[in-house]
Amino acid sequence: MSVRRLPLAARPLCASLLALVCAGSLAGCGGQSAGGVRSAPASPSAAPPAPAAATPALPSELPGLGPRTLAKIPTGTRQAVVVTGEGKDSPKSTVVVYERTSEGWRAGASWPAHNALRGWSDHHRMGDLRSPIGVFTLTDAGGKLADPGAKLPYNRSNGFTVG
């Protein structure tokens, strides 16, 4: 996954969040070829196998955020949802959930998203059809369906719409 640096006005929104982030890895075992046939053991004179590639270090700061935004993130934040727009005036964005580990920020689930029709704004005003840029703490959740087990206070309402 690559993260693009955006102009200051298009920098992403970040929010601390109580969320479960699952990170896993796959490990392969040797001994069989792709066709399922067992491979012959290596002879003692054969060259030793190349060392496994090192796992890249996790970033110590949330990727894609500028210094002003990073400075606003509370020190004890353990999870973050980072929304990155395709551009200052674009409604297209990507959401990535991060979890802070002892090694750094680990990226979890990500998905395409849609923010305000006219993109992003440092100076959001009611009716400007832009998403505000900043750091926001999530204090509640909601939707049209029954509470799926949210750890935040949940508001069920038919007033929620899909945009």
PDB file of C-alpha atoms in Angstrom:
ATOM      1  CA  MET A   1       0.000   0.000   0.000  1.00  0.00           C
ATOM      2  CA  SER A   2       1.393   3.403  -0.867  1.00  0.00           C
ATOM      3  CA  VAL A   3       0.385   6.700   0.686  1.00  0.00           C
ATOM      4  CA  ARG A   4       0.505   9.913  -1.337  1.00  0.00           C
ATOM      5  CA  ARG A   5       1.325  13.250   0.230  1.00  0.00           C
ATOM      6  CA  LEU A   6      -1.491  15.681  -0.476  1.00  0.00           C
ATOM      7  CA  PRO A   7      -1.389  19.467  -0.555  1.00  0.00           C
ATOM      8  CA  LEU A   8      -1.999  20.966   2.888  1.00  0.00           C
ATOM      9  CA  ALA A   9      -5.601  21.852   2.034  1.00  0.00           C
ATOM     10  CA  ALA A  10      -6.299  18.243   1.027  1.00  0.00           C
ATOM     11  CA  ARG A  11      -4.669  16.542   4.014  1.00  0.00           C
ATOM     12  CA  PRO A  12      -6.703  13.763   5.560  1.00  0.00           C
ATOM     13  CA  LEU A  13      -8.980  13.734   8.523  1.00  0.00           C
ATOM     14  CA  CYS A  14      -7.970  11.546  11.457  1.00  0.00           C
ATOM     15  CA  ALA A  15     -10.036  10.422  14.405  1.00  0.00           C
ATOM     16  CA  SER A  16      -9.270   8.322  17.443  1.00  0.00           C
ATOM     17  CA  LEU A  17     -11.565   5.331  17.520  1.00  0.00           C
ATOM     18  CA  LEU A  18     -12.327   2.353  19.701  1.00  0.00           C
ATOM     19  CA  ALA A  19     -12.150  -0.323  17.061  1.00  0.00           C
ATOM     20  CA  LEU A  20     -10.900  -3.822  16.661  1.00  0.00           C
ATOM     21  CA  VAL A  21      -8.157  -3.989  14.101  1.00  0.00           C
ATOM     22  CA  CYS A  22      -7.033  -7.402  13.019  1.00  0.00           C
ATOM     23  CA  ALA A  23      -3.638  -7.871  11.469  1.00  0.00           C
ATOM     24  CA  GLY A  24      -2.489 -11.264  10.306  1.00  0.00           C
ATOM     25  CA  SER A  25       0.236 -12.862   8.331  1.00  0.00           C
ATOM     26  CA  LEU A  26       0.520 -15.930   6.174  1.00  0.00           C
ATOM     27  CA  ALA A  27       3.373 -18.346   6.582  1.00  0.00           C
ATOM     28  CA  GLY A  28       4.337 -20.871   3.913  1.00  0.00           C
ATOM     29  CA  CYS A  29       5.963 -24.233   4.436  1.00  0.00           C
ATOM     30  CA  GLY A  30       8.547 -25.709   2.122  1.00  0.00           C
ATOM     31  CA  GLY A  31       8.686 -29.242   0.851  1.00  0.00           C
ATOM     32  CA  GLN A  32       6.200 -29.180  -2.025  1.00  0.00           C
ATOM     33  CA  SER A  33       6.334 -27.550  -5.423  1.00  0.00           C
ATOM     34  CA  ALA A  34       3.467 -25.572  -6.882  1.00  0.00           C
ATOM     35  CA  GLY A  35       2.177 -28.745  -8.529  1.00  0.00           C
ATOM     36  CA  GLY A  36       1.946 -30.564  -5.195  1.00  0.00           C
ATOM     37  CA  VAL A  37       4.926 -32.829  -5.924  1.00  0.00           C
ATOM     38  CA  ARG A  38       7.420 -33.221  -3.130  1.00  0.00           C
ATOM     39  CA  SER A  39      10.756 -31.626  -3.980  1.00  0.00           C
ATOM     40  CA  ALA A  40      14.018 -33.443  -3.485  1.00  0.00           C
ATOM     41  CA  PRO A  41      16.059 -32.478  -0.427  1.00  0.00           C
ATOM     42  CA  ALA A  42      18.917 -30.093  -1.105  1.00  0.00           C
ATOM     43  CA  SER A  43      22.352 -31.683  -1.423  1.00  0.00           C
ATOM     44  CA  PRO A  44      25.039 -30.683   1.079  1.00  0.00           C
ATOM     45  CA  SER A  45      27.009 -28.960  -1.693  1.00  0.00           C
ATOM     46  CA  ALA A  46      24.021 -26.837  -2.759  1.00  0.00           C
ATOM     47  CA  ALA A  47      24.144 -23.132  -1.958  1.00  0.00           C
ATOM     48  CA  PRO A  48      22.295 -22.171   1.239  1.00  0.00           C
ATOM     49  CA  PRO A  49      18.872 -20.641   0.722  1.00  0.00           C
ATOM     50  CA  ALA A  50      18.696 -16.864   0.533  1.00  0.00           C
ATOM     51  CA  PRO A  51      17.635 -15.228   3.809  1.00  0.00           C
ATOM     52  CA  ALA A  52      14.002 -14.243   4.059  1.00  0.00           C
ATOM     53  CA  ALA A  53      13.281 -10.611   3.262  1.00  0.00           C
ATOM     54  CA  ALA A  54      13.129  -8.468   6.371  1.00  0.00           C
ATOM     55  CA  THR A  55       9.704  -7.232   7.384  1.00  0.00           C
ATOM     56  CA  PRO A  56       9.575  -3.483   6.714  1.00  0.00           C
ATOM     57  CA  ALA A  57       9.505  -1.345   9.823  1.00  0.00           C
ATOM     58  CA  LEU A  58       6.150   0.161  10.769  1.00  0.00           C
ATOM     59  CA  PRO A  59       5.941   3.960  10.626  1.00  0.00           C
ATOM     60  CA  SER A  60       6.300   5.790  13.956  1.00  0.00           C
ATOM     61  CA  GLU A  61       3.798   8.435  12.762  1.00  0.00           C
ATOM     62  CA  LEU A  62       0.534   8.000  10.890  1.00  0.00           C
ATOM     63  CA  PRO A  63       1.328   7.981   7.145  1.00  0.00           C
ATOM     64  CA  GLY A  64       0.065  10.775   4.911  1.00  0.00           C
ATOM     65  CA  LEU A  65      -0.462  13.374   7.644  1.00  0.00           C
ATOM     66  CA  GLY A  66       1.360  16.676   7.814  1.00  0.00           C
ATOM     67  CA  PRO A  67       3.081  18.049  10.942  1.00  0.00           C
ATOM     68  CA  ARG A  68       0.144  20.326  11.917  1.00  0.00           C
ATOM     69  CA  THR A  69      -2.309  17.431  11.824  1.00  0.00           C
ATOM     70  CA  LEU A  70       0.069  15.026  13.589  1.00  0.00           C
ATOM     71  CA  ALA A  71       0.561  17.577  16.383  1.00  0.00           C
ATOM     72  CA  LYS A  72      -3.210  17.572  17.063  1.00  0.00           C
ATOM     73  CA  ILE A  73      -3.476  13.805  17.596  1.00  0.00           C
ATOM     74  CA  PRO A  74      -3.722  13.052  21.340  1.00  0.00           C
ATOM     75  CA  THR A  75      -0.617  11.313  22.694  1.00  0.00           C
ATOM     76  CA  GLY A  76      -2.510   8.284  24.006  1.00  0.00           C
ATOM     77  CA  THR A  77      -4.323   7.525  20.753  1.00  0.00           C
ATOM     78  CA  ARG A  78      -4.260   3.770  20.128  1.00  0.00           C
ATOM     79  CA  GLN A  79      -6.452   3.520  17.025  1.00  0.00           C
ATOM     80  CA  ALA A  80      -7.040   5.983  14.210  1.00  0.00           C
ATOM     81  CA  VAL A  81      -9.203   6.214  11.131  1.00  0.00           C
ATOM     82  CA  VAL A  82      -7.395   8.167   8.411  1.00  0.00           C
ATOM     83  CA  VAL A  83      -9.420   9.436   5.442  1.00  0.00           C
ATOM     84  CA  THR A  84      -7.307  10.566   2.497  1.00  0.00           C
ATOM     85  CA  GLY A  85      -8.882  12.407  -0.438  1.00  0.00           C
ATOM     86  CA  GLU A  86      -7.820  12.028  -4.048  1.00  0.00           C
ATOM     87  CA  GLY A  87      -7.471  15.803  -4.234  1.00  0.00           C
ATOM     88  CA  LYS A  88      -8.637  19.039  -2.649  1.00  0.00           C
ATOM     89  CA  ASP A  89     -11.767  19.245  -4.803  1.00  0.00           C
ATOM     90  CA  SER A  90     -12.513  15.518  -5.139  1.00  0.00           C
ATOM     91  CA  PRO A  91     -15.281  13.673  -3.288  1.00  0.00           C
ATOM     92  CA  LYS A  92     -13.372  10.380  -3.686  1.00  0.00           C
ATOM     93  CA  SER A  93     -11.351   9.188  -0.725  1.00  0.00           C
ATOM     94  CA  THR A  94      -9.858   6.143   0.970  1.00  0.00           C
ATOM     95  CA  VAL A  95     -10.337   5.119   4.595  1.00  0.00           C
ATOM     96  CA  VAL A  96      -7.589   3.228   6.451  1.00  0.00           C
ATOM     97  CA  VAL A  97      -7.864   2.001  10.031  1.00  0.00           C
ATOM     98  CA  TYR A  98      -4.568   2.065  11.967  1.00  0.00           C
ATOM     99  CA  GLU A  99      -3.575   0.553  15.293  1.00  0.00           C
ATOM    100  CA  ARG A 100      -0.577   1.721  17.311  1.00  0.00           C
ATOM    101  CA  THR A 101       1.649  -1.188  18.312  1.00  0.00           C
ATOM    102  CA  SER A 102       4.974  -1.288  20.116  1.00  0.00           C
ATOM    103  CA  GLU A 103       6.613  -1.356  16.639  1.00  0.00           C
ATOM    104  CA  GLY A 104       4.645   1.614  15.210  1.00  0.00           C
ATOM    105  CA  TRP A 105       1.366   2.264  13.362  1.00  0.00           C
ATOM    106  CA  ARG A 106       0.025  -0.891  11.688  1.00  0.00           C
ATOM    107  CA  ALA A 107      -2.433  -0.427   8.797  1.00  0.00           C
ATOM    108  CA  GLY A 108      -5.550  -2.571   9.030  1.00  0.00           C
ATOM    109  CA  ALA A 109      -8.720  -2.556   6.988  1.00  0.00           C
ATOM    110  CA  SER A 110      -9.101  -0.034   4.166  1.00  0.00           C
ATOM    111  CA  TRP A 111     -11.886   0.766   1.735  1.00  0.00           C
ATOM    112  CA  PRO A 112     -12.921   3.399  -0.819  1.00  0.00           C
ATOM    113  CA  ALA A 113     -15.144   6.157   0.553  1.00  0.00           C
ATOM    114  CA  HIS A 114     -17.034   9.264  -0.480  1.00  0.00           C
ATOM    115  CA  ASN A 115     -16.686  12.555   1.370  1.00  0.00           C
ATOM    116  CA  ALA A 116     -18.404  15.866   0.646  1.00  0.00           C
ATOM    117  CA  LEU A 117     -19.347  16.647  -2.953  1.00  0.00           C
ATOM    118  CA  ARG A 118     -16.797  19.471  -3.388  1.00  0.00           C
ATOM    119  CA  GLY A 119     -13.892  17.840  -1.559  1.00  0.00           C
ATOM    120  CA  TRP A 120     -12.059  19.210   1.490  1.00  0.00           C
ATOM    121  CA  SER A 121     -11.776  22.506   3.364  1.00  0.00           C
ATOM    122  CA  ASP A 122      -9.572  23.978   6.106  1.00  0.00           C
ATOM    123  CA  HIS A 123     -12.385  26.465   6.796  1.00  0.00           C
ATOM    124  CA  HIS A 124     -15.578  24.396   6.675  1.00  0.00           C
ATOM    125  CA  ARG A 125     -18.869  26.311   6.661  1.00  0.00           C
ATOM    126  CA  MET A 126     -22.409  24.948   6.751  1.00  0.00           C
ATOM    127  CA  GLY A 127     -23.603  24.304   3.211  1.00  0.00           C
ATOM    128  CA  ASP A 128     -20.193  24.579   1.483  1.00  0.00           C
ATOM    129  CA  LEU A 129     -20.417  20.895   0.451  1.00  0.00           C
ATOM    130  CA  ARG A 130     -16.852  20.260   1.685  1.00  0.00           C
ATOM    131  CA  SER A 131     -15.538  17.922   4.396  1.00  0.00           C
ATOM    132  CA  PRO A 132     -13.625  19.603   7.210  1.00  0.00           C
ATOM    133  CA  ILE A 133      -9.933  18.795   7.568  1.00  0.00           C
ATOM    134  CA  GLY A 134      -8.768  18.078  11.087  1.00  0.00           C
ATOM    135  CA  VAL A 135      -8.507  15.665  13.982  1.00  0.00           C
ATOM    136  CA  PHE A 136     -11.796  14.574  15.504  1.00  0.00           C
ATOM    137  CA  THR A 137     -12.585  12.175  18.355  1.00  0.00           C
ATOM    138  CA  LEU A 138     -15.425   9.775  17.686  1.00  0.00           C
ATOM    139  CA  THR A 139     -17.893   9.842  20.581  1.00  0.00           C
ATOM    140  CA  ASP A 140     -20.865   7.931  19.156  1.00  0.00           C
ATOM    141  CA  ALA A 141     -22.024   5.749  16.271  1.00  0.00           C
ATOM    142  CA  GLY A 142     -25.290   5.321  14.399  1.00  0.00           C
ATOM    143  CA  GLY A 143     -27.211   3.957  11.466  1.00  0.00           C
ATOM    144  CA  LYS A 144     -30.562   2.762  10.143  1.00  0.00           C
ATOM    145  CA  LEU A 145     -30.104  -0.791  11.414  1.00  0.00           C
ATOM    146  CA  ALA A 146     -30.071  -2.064  14.991  1.00  0.00           C
ATOM    147  CA  ASP A 147     -26.876  -1.598  17.021  1.00  0.00           C
ATOM    148  CA  PRO A 148     -24.410  -4.201  15.672  1.00  0.00           C
ATOM    149  CA  GLY A 149     -22.566  -4.232  19.009  1.00  0.00           C
ATOM    150  CA  ALA A 150     -20.810  -0.873  18.825  1.00  0.00           C
ATOM    151  CA  LYS A 151     -18.610  -0.006  21.789  1.00  0.00           C
ATOM    152  CA  LEU A 152     -19.703   3.618  21.404  1.00  0.00           C
ATOM    153  CA  PRO A 153     -23.178   4.966  22.223  1.00  0.00           C
ATOM    154  CA  TYR A 154     -25.334   4.017  19.207  1.00  0.00           C
ATOM    155  CA  ASN A 155     -28.154   6.073  17.647  1.00  0.00           C
ATOM    156  CA  ARG A 156     -30.569   4.160  15.430  1.00  0.00           C
ATOM    157  CA  SER A 157     -32.536   6.436  13.095  1.00  0.00           C
ATOM    158  CA  ASN A 158     -34.169   6.418   9.680  1.00  0.00           C
ATOM    159  CA  GLY A 159     -32.643   9.879   9.224  1.00  0.00           C
ATOM    160  CA  PHE A 160     -29.327   8.325   8.122  1.00  0.00           C
ATOM    161  CA  THR A 161     -28.887   8.312   4.346  1.00  0.00           C
ATOM    162  CA  VAL A 162     -26.501   6.712   1.922  1.00  0.00           C
ATOM    163  CA  GLY A 163     -24.824   9.310  -0.316  1.00  0.00           C
TER     164      GLY A 163
END
